[in-house]
Amino acid sequence: MRRLSHTEGHMIQRIGWLRAAVLGANDGIVSTSSLVVGVAAAGTGRTEVLVAGLAGLVAGAMSMAAGEYVSVSSQADAERADLARERQELAELPEAELEELTQIYVARGLDRGLAEKVAAQLTERDALATHARDELGISETVATHPVQAAFVSALTFAVGAVVPLIVALLAPAARTGAVVAAATLVALAVLGALGASAGGAGLVRGAFRVTFWGALAMAATAAVGTIFGVTAG
């Protein structure tokens, strides 16, 4: 009888790059478009608007890369420390660790006898990997990769930030702010839907929550630009 192979692809396997990509693109679009709308609302010319937007793109991409690298590196450091402590406990207190693993499986619904067998077999196969997965929640699927996360965040931020810059370059000078804001809302809705689709969530909900906060950010910067632009004049 031939054994059939069955391979499943789950959304959790995408969580590392998906999180960095969606956050990067979203921040790129929102922060740059908000900057462009705010500067345009202050009554400045197209050149000033584009320079401000380009500066925001470069600064934002570098900030995203640095922030993501530090954040993910800190998580990786915590995981390594937990694994080192678990390795030491396995060497010094193997019976206690085996009992701890057994209790975990009992809590998940196995009867005591079966839980003991499962814990013993998995411990014999790879004790550290078993405790890392079932006790600490660390696995290769959700492992942290600082450099990858930093690169993806910077790249997707820059890609997202290019959208309002291109729109600002092509829009009529007198209506730069309004056109950029409208185009940004459309881009955010598309991005939110794509992110929700890739993550297995509802498209409408994903699009709405991204669009709402983007609109709020642009409204705030437009208000600031209008107030200080009038005052400066």
mmCIF file of C-alpha atoms in Angstrom:
data_model
loop_
_atom_site.group_PDB
_atom_site.id
_atom_site.type_symbol
_atom_site.label_atom_id
_atom_site.label_comp_id
_atom_site.label_asym_id
_atom_site.label_seq_id
_atom_site.Cartn_x
_atom_site.Cartn_y
_atom_site.Cartn_z
ATOM 1 C CA MET A 1 0.000 0.000 0.000
ATOM 2 C CA ARG A 2 1.465 3.311 -1.042
ATOM 3 C CA ARG A 3 1.822 5.958 1.654
ATOM 4 C CA LEU A 4 0.385 9.286 0.638
ATOM 5 C CA SER A 5 2.343 12.367 1.592
ATOM 6 C CA HIS A 6 0.459 15.349 2.896
ATOM 7 C CA THR A 7 2.094 18.740 3.211
ATOM 8 C CA GLU A 8 0.213 21.719 4.539
ATOM 9 C CA GLY A 9 1.133 25.372 4.297
ATOM 10 C CA HIS A 10 0.044 27.423 7.273
ATOM 11 C CA MET A 11 -0.119 31.185 7.699
ATOM 12 C CA ILE A 12 2.142 31.085 10.764
ATOM 13 C CA GLN A 13 5.009 30.073 8.479
ATOM 14 C CA ARG A 14 4.796 33.492 6.858
ATOM 15 C CA ILE A 15 4.634 35.505 10.057
ATOM 16 C CA GLY A 16 8.258 36.673 10.077
ATOM 17 C CA TRP A 17 8.512 38.245 6.658
ATOM 18 C CA LEU A 18 4.801 39.121 6.485
ATOM 19 C CA ARG A 19 4.911 41.218 9.636
ATOM 20 C CA ALA A 20 8.017 43.127 8.542
ATOM 21 C CA ALA A 21 6.743 43.624 4.987
ATOM 22 C CA VAL A 22 3.281 44.872 5.934
ATOM 23 C CA LEU A 23 4.587 47.163 8.668
ATOM 24 C CA GLY A 24 7.303 48.548 6.414
ATOM 25 C CA ALA A 25 5.056 49.288 3.444
ATOM 26 C CA ASN A 26 2.297 50.694 5.636
ATOM 27 C CA ASP A 27 4.675 52.997 7.502
ATOM 28 C CA GLY A 28 6.279 54.093 4.246
ATOM 29 C CA ILE A 29 2.979 55.099 2.710
ATOM 30 C CA VAL A 30 1.467 56.667 5.828
ATOM 31 C CA SER A 31 4.472 58.614 7.100
ATOM 32 C CA THR A 32 5.588 59.920 3.706
ATOM 33 C CA SER A 33 2.118 60.828 2.497
ATOM 34 C CA SER A 34 1.387 62.517 5.819
ATOM 35 C CA LEU A 35 4.616 64.491 5.508
ATOM 36 C CA VAL A 36 3.789 65.472 1.930
ATOM 37 C CA VAL A 37 0.221 66.466 2.826
ATOM 38 C CA GLY A 38 1.396 68.476 5.830
ATOM 39 C CA VAL A 39 4.066 70.366 3.917
ATOM 40 C CA ALA A 40 1.687 70.969 1.011
ATOM 41 C CA ALA A 41 -0.943 72.290 3.424
ATOM 42 C CA ALA A 42 1.579 74.837 4.682
ATOM 43 C CA GLY A 43 1.507 76.434 1.227
ATOM 44 C CA THR A 44 5.006 75.492 0.091
ATOM 45 C CA GLY A 45 5.962 74.764 -3.498
ATOM 46 C CA ARG A 46 6.269 71.432 -5.280
ATOM 47 C CA THR A 47 10.064 71.353 -4.885
ATOM 48 C CA GLU A 48 9.883 71.742 -1.119
ATOM 49 C CA VAL A 49 7.191 69.093 -0.913
ATOM 50 C CA LEU A 50 9.234 66.591 -2.919
ATOM 51 C CA VAL A 51 12.442 67.295 -0.990
ATOM 52 C CA ALA A 52 10.626 66.816 2.305
ATOM 53 C CA GLY A 53 9.080 63.596 1.046
ATOM 54 C CA LEU A 54 12.396 62.228 -0.222
ATOM 55 C CA ALA A 55 14.110 63.077 3.038
ATOM 56 C CA GLY A 56 11.297 61.330 4.869
ATOM 57 C CA LEU A 57 11.760 58.244 2.684
ATOM 58 C CA VAL A 58 15.485 57.959 3.422
ATOM 59 C CA ALA A 59 15.183 58.725 7.114
ATOM 60 C CA GLY A 60 12.193 56.450 7.545
ATOM 61 C CA ALA A 61 13.780 53.498 5.764
ATOM 62 C CA MET A 62 16.913 53.746 7.894
ATOM 63 C CA SER A 63 14.853 54.145 11.054
ATOM 64 C CA MET A 64 12.718 51.124 10.199
ATOM 65 C CA ALA A 65 15.787 48.997 9.504
ATOM 66 C CA ALA A 66 17.487 50.016 12.740
ATOM 67 C CA GLY A 67 14.354 49.631 14.842
ATOM 68 C CA GLU A 68 13.451 46.241 13.411
ATOM 69 C CA TYR A 69 17.009 44.973 13.787
ATOM 70 C CA VAL A 70 17.225 46.044 17.431
ATOM 71 C CA SER A 71 13.775 44.683 18.233
ATOM 72 C CA VAL A 72 14.271 41.303 16.608
ATOM 73 C CA SER A 73 17.831 41.020 17.931
ATOM 74 C CA SER A 74 16.549 41.582 21.453
ATOM 75 C CA GLN A 75 13.986 38.833 20.934
ATOM 76 C CA ALA A 76 16.692 36.522 19.579
ATOM 77 C CA ASP A 77 18.910 37.286 22.582
ATOM 78 C CA ALA A 78 16.052 36.403 24.933
ATOM 79 C CA GLU A 79 15.449 33.142 23.064
ATOM 80 C CA ARG A 80 19.136 32.193 23.257
ATOM 81 C CA ALA A 81 19.211 32.948 26.973
ATOM 82 C CA ASP A 82 16.123 30.799 27.552
ATOM 83 C CA LEU A 83 17.623 27.941 25.557
ATOM 84 C CA ALA A 84 20.895 28.136 27.496
ATOM 85 C CA ARG A 85 19.004 28.017 30.791
ATOM 86 C CA GLU A 86 16.892 25.117 29.571
ATOM 87 C CA ARG A 87 19.999 23.229 28.428
ATOM 88 C CA GLN A 88 21.513 23.640 31.889
ATOM 89 C CA GLU A 89 18.339 22.475 33.620
ATOM 90 C CA LEU A 90 18.187 19.400 31.394
ATOM 91 C CA ALA A 91 21.743 18.513 32.367
ATOM 92 C CA GLU A 92 21.282 19.129 36.096
ATOM 93 C CA LEU A 93 17.630 18.148 36.664
ATOM 94 C CA PRO A 94 16.613 15.668 33.948
ATOM 95 C CA GLU A 95 13.886 13.986 36.013
ATOM 96 C CA ALA A 96 12.299 17.278 36.979
ATOM 97 C CA GLU A 97 12.367 18.433 33.361
ATOM 98 C CA LEU A 98 10.788 15.172 32.222
ATOM 99 C CA GLU A 99 8.011 15.614 34.765
ATOM 100 C CA GLU A 100 7.527 19.192 33.646
ATOM 101 C CA LEU A 101 7.123 18.032 30.068
ATOM 102 C CA THR A 102 4.696 15.328 31.170
ATOM 103 C CA GLN A 103 2.561 17.894 32.982
ATOM 104 C CA ILE A 104 2.467 20.037 29.858
ATOM 105 C CA TYR A 105 1.011 17.164 27.843
ATOM 106 C CA VAL A 106 -1.429 16.281 30.607
ATOM 107 C CA ALA A 107 -2.625 19.892 30.602
ATOM 108 C CA ARG A 108 -3.168 19.600 26.850
ATOM 109 C CA GLY A 109 -5.498 16.651 27.250
ATOM 110 C CA LEU A 110 -3.425 13.457 27.335
ATOM 111 C CA ASP A 111 -3.939 10.963 30.140
ATOM 112 C CA ARG A 112 -1.050 10.538 32.556
ATOM 113 C CA GLY A 113 0.256 7.270 31.132
ATOM 114 C CA LEU A 114 0.277 8.436 27.537
ATOM 115 C CA ALA A 115 1.770 11.799 28.513
ATOM 116 C CA GLU A 116 4.662 10.024 30.244
ATOM 117 C CA LYS A 117 5.328 7.899 27.156
ATOM 118 C CA VAL A 118 5.216 10.863 24.813
ATOM 119 C CA ALA A 119 7.475 12.934 27.060
ATOM 120 C CA ALA A 120 9.981 10.108 27.398
ATOM 121 C CA GLN A 121 10.142 9.380 23.669
ATOM 122 C CA LEU A 122 10.469 13.017 22.658
ATOM 123 C CA THR A 123 13.092 13.622 25.342
ATOM 124 C CA GLU A 124 15.091 10.661 24.100
ATOM 125 C CA ARG A 125 14.931 11.962 20.551
ATOM 126 C CA ASP A 126 15.816 15.626 21.231
ATOM 127 C CA ALA A 127 15.189 16.938 24.721
ATOM 128 C CA LEU A 128 16.215 20.547 24.108
ATOM 129 C CA ALA A 129 14.197 20.938 20.916
ATOM 130 C CA THR A 130 11.162 19.416 22.616
ATOM 131 C CA HIS A 131 11.336 21.762 25.616
ATOM 132 C CA ALA A 132 12.037 24.719 23.356
ATOM 133 C CA ARG A 133 8.922 23.995 21.327
ATOM 134 C CA ASP A 134 6.464 22.813 23.961
ATOM 135 C CA GLU A 135 7.633 24.701 27.054
ATOM 136 C CA LEU A 136 9.136 27.909 25.662
ATOM 137 C CA GLY A 137 7.197 28.205 22.404
ATOM 138 C CA ILE A 138 10.364 28.540 20.299
ATOM 139 C CA SER A 139 10.553 26.749 16.956
ATOM 140 C CA GLU A 140 12.198 27.137 13.575
ATOM 141 C CA THR A 141 8.881 28.294 12.105
ATOM 142 C CA VAL A 142 8.805 31.458 14.178
ATOM 143 C CA ALA A 143 12.542 31.877 14.649
ATOM 144 C CA THR A 144 13.783 35.452 14.605
ATOM 145 C CA HIS A 145 16.137 36.694 11.865
ATOM 146 C CA PRO A 146 17.258 40.284 12.637
ATOM 147 C CA VAL A 147 19.083 41.051 9.384
ATOM 148 C CA GLN A 148 16.264 39.666 7.248
ATOM 149 C CA ALA A 149 13.652 41.628 9.182
ATOM 150 C CA ALA A 150 15.695 44.849 8.965
ATOM 151 C CA PHE A 151 16.243 44.502 5.216
ATOM 152 C CA VAL A 152 12.602 43.684 4.488
ATOM 153 C CA SER A 153 11.383 46.585 6.648
ATOM 154 C CA ALA A 154 13.695 49.127 4.977
ATOM 155 C CA LEU A 155 12.922 47.887 1.472
ATOM 156 C CA THR A 156 9.158 47.766 1.909
ATOM 157 C CA PHE A 157 9.180 51.175 3.630
ATOM 158 C CA ALA A 158 10.986 52.669 0.640
ATOM 159 C CA VAL A 159 8.601 50.976 -1.807
ATOM 160 C CA GLY A 160 5.614 52.278 0.112
ATOM 161 C CA ALA A 161 7.080 55.779 0.407
ATOM 162 C CA VAL A 162 7.650 56.011 -3.353
ATOM 163 C CA VAL A 163 3.888 55.911 -3.980
ATOM 164 C CA PRO A 164 2.991 59.336 -2.505
ATOM 165 C CA LEU A 165 6.174 60.849 -3.983
ATOM 166 C CA ILE A 166 5.235 59.770 -7.501
ATOM 167 C CA VAL A 167 1.695 61.048 -7.005
ATOM 168 C CA ALA A 168 3.013 64.371 -5.681
ATOM 169 C CA LEU A 169 5.284 64.692 -8.705
ATOM 170 C CA LEU A 170 2.441 64.100 -11.172
ATOM 171 C CA ALA A 171 -0.383 65.904 -9.364
ATOM 172 C CA PRO A 172 -1.354 69.522 -10.159
ATOM 173 C CA ALA A 173 0.680 71.817 -7.915
ATOM 174 C CA ALA A 174 -2.404 73.500 -6.471
ATOM 175 C CA ARG A 175 -4.011 70.187 -5.484
ATOM 176 C CA THR A 176 -0.983 68.173 -4.386
ATOM 177 C CA GLY A 177 -2.237 67.533 -0.870
ATOM 178 C CA ALA A 178 -5.723 66.413 -1.888
ATOM 179 C CA VAL A 179 -4.510 64.148 -4.697
ATOM 180 C CA VAL A 180 -1.821 62.552 -2.538
ATOM 181 C CA ALA A 181 -4.323 61.961 0.258
ATOM 182 C CA ALA A 182 -6.832 60.306 -2.095
ATOM 183 C CA ALA A 183 -4.195 58.121 -3.738
ATOM 184 C CA THR A 184 -2.807 57.153 -0.343
ATOM 185 C CA LEU A 185 -6.185 55.990 0.905
ATOM 186 C CA VAL A 186 -6.570 53.785 -2.161
ATOM 187 C CA ALA A 187 -3.049 52.396 -1.754
ATOM 188 C CA LEU A 188 -3.624 51.708 1.946
ATOM 189 C CA ALA A 189 -6.884 49.917 1.216
ATOM 190 C CA VAL A 190 -5.117 47.698 -1.325
ATOM 191 C CA LEU A 191 -2.207 47.078 1.049
ATOM 192 C CA GLY A 192 -4.521 46.249 3.927
ATOM 193 C CA ALA A 193 -6.482 43.810 1.778
ATOM 194 C CA LEU A 194 -3.312 42.137 0.490
ATOM 195 C CA GLY A 195 -1.902 41.822 3.998
ATOM 196 C CA ALA A 196 -5.149 40.362 5.272
ATOM 197 C CA SER A 197 -5.290 37.935 2.369
ATOM 198 C CA ALA A 198 -1.712 36.767 2.919
ATOM 199 C CA GLY A 199 -2.416 36.314 6.597
ATOM 200 C CA GLY A 200 -5.728 34.524 6.072
ATOM 201 C CA ALA A 201 -7.890 37.308 7.566
ATOM 202 C CA GLY A 202 -10.921 39.182 6.205
ATOM 203 C CA LEU A 203 -10.178 41.597 3.345
ATOM 204 C CA VAL A 204 -12.642 44.322 4.344
ATOM 205 C CA ARG A 205 -11.518 44.407 7.944
ATOM 206 C CA GLY A 206 -7.842 44.476 6.955
ATOM 207 C CA ALA A 207 -8.396 47.287 4.469
ATOM 208 C CA PHE A 208 -10.510 49.361 6.853
ATOM 209 C CA ARG A 209 -8.149 49.344 9.821
ATOM 210 C CA VAL A 210 -5.169 50.373 7.686
ATOM 211 C CA THR A 211 -7.116 53.072 5.833
ATOM 212 C CA PHE A 212 -8.625 54.514 9.014
ATOM 213 C CA TRP A 213 -5.311 55.133 10.744
ATOM 214 C CA GLY A 214 -3.741 56.449 7.553
ATOM 215 C CA ALA A 215 -6.553 58.974 7.112
ATOM 216 C CA LEU A 216 -6.199 60.040 10.726
ATOM 217 C CA ALA A 217 -2.455 60.582 10.335
ATOM 218 C CA MET A 218 -2.867 62.678 7.177
ATOM 219 C CA ALA A 219 -5.625 64.746 8.763
ATOM 220 C CA ALA A 220 -3.390 65.518 11.743
ATOM 221 C CA THR A 221 -0.398 66.596 9.639
ATOM 222 C CA ALA A 222 -2.620 68.610 7.297
ATOM 223 C CA ALA A 223 -3.961 70.480 10.320
ATOM 224 C CA VAL A 224 -0.442 71.183 11.568
ATOM 225 C CA GLY A 225 0.663 72.369 8.111
ATOM 226 C CA THR A 226 -2.364 74.621 7.732
ATOM 227 C CA ILE A 227 -1.963 76.201 11.157
ATOM 228 C CA PHE A 228 1.735 76.903 10.909
ATOM 229 C CA GLY A 229 1.547 77.810 7.240
ATOM 230 C CA VAL A 230 -1.048 80.498 7.932
ATOM 231 C CA THR A 231 0.927 81.709 10.950
ATOM 232 C CA ALA A 232 4.138 81.878 8.929
ATOM 233 C CA GLY A 233 2.400 83.847 6.224
#
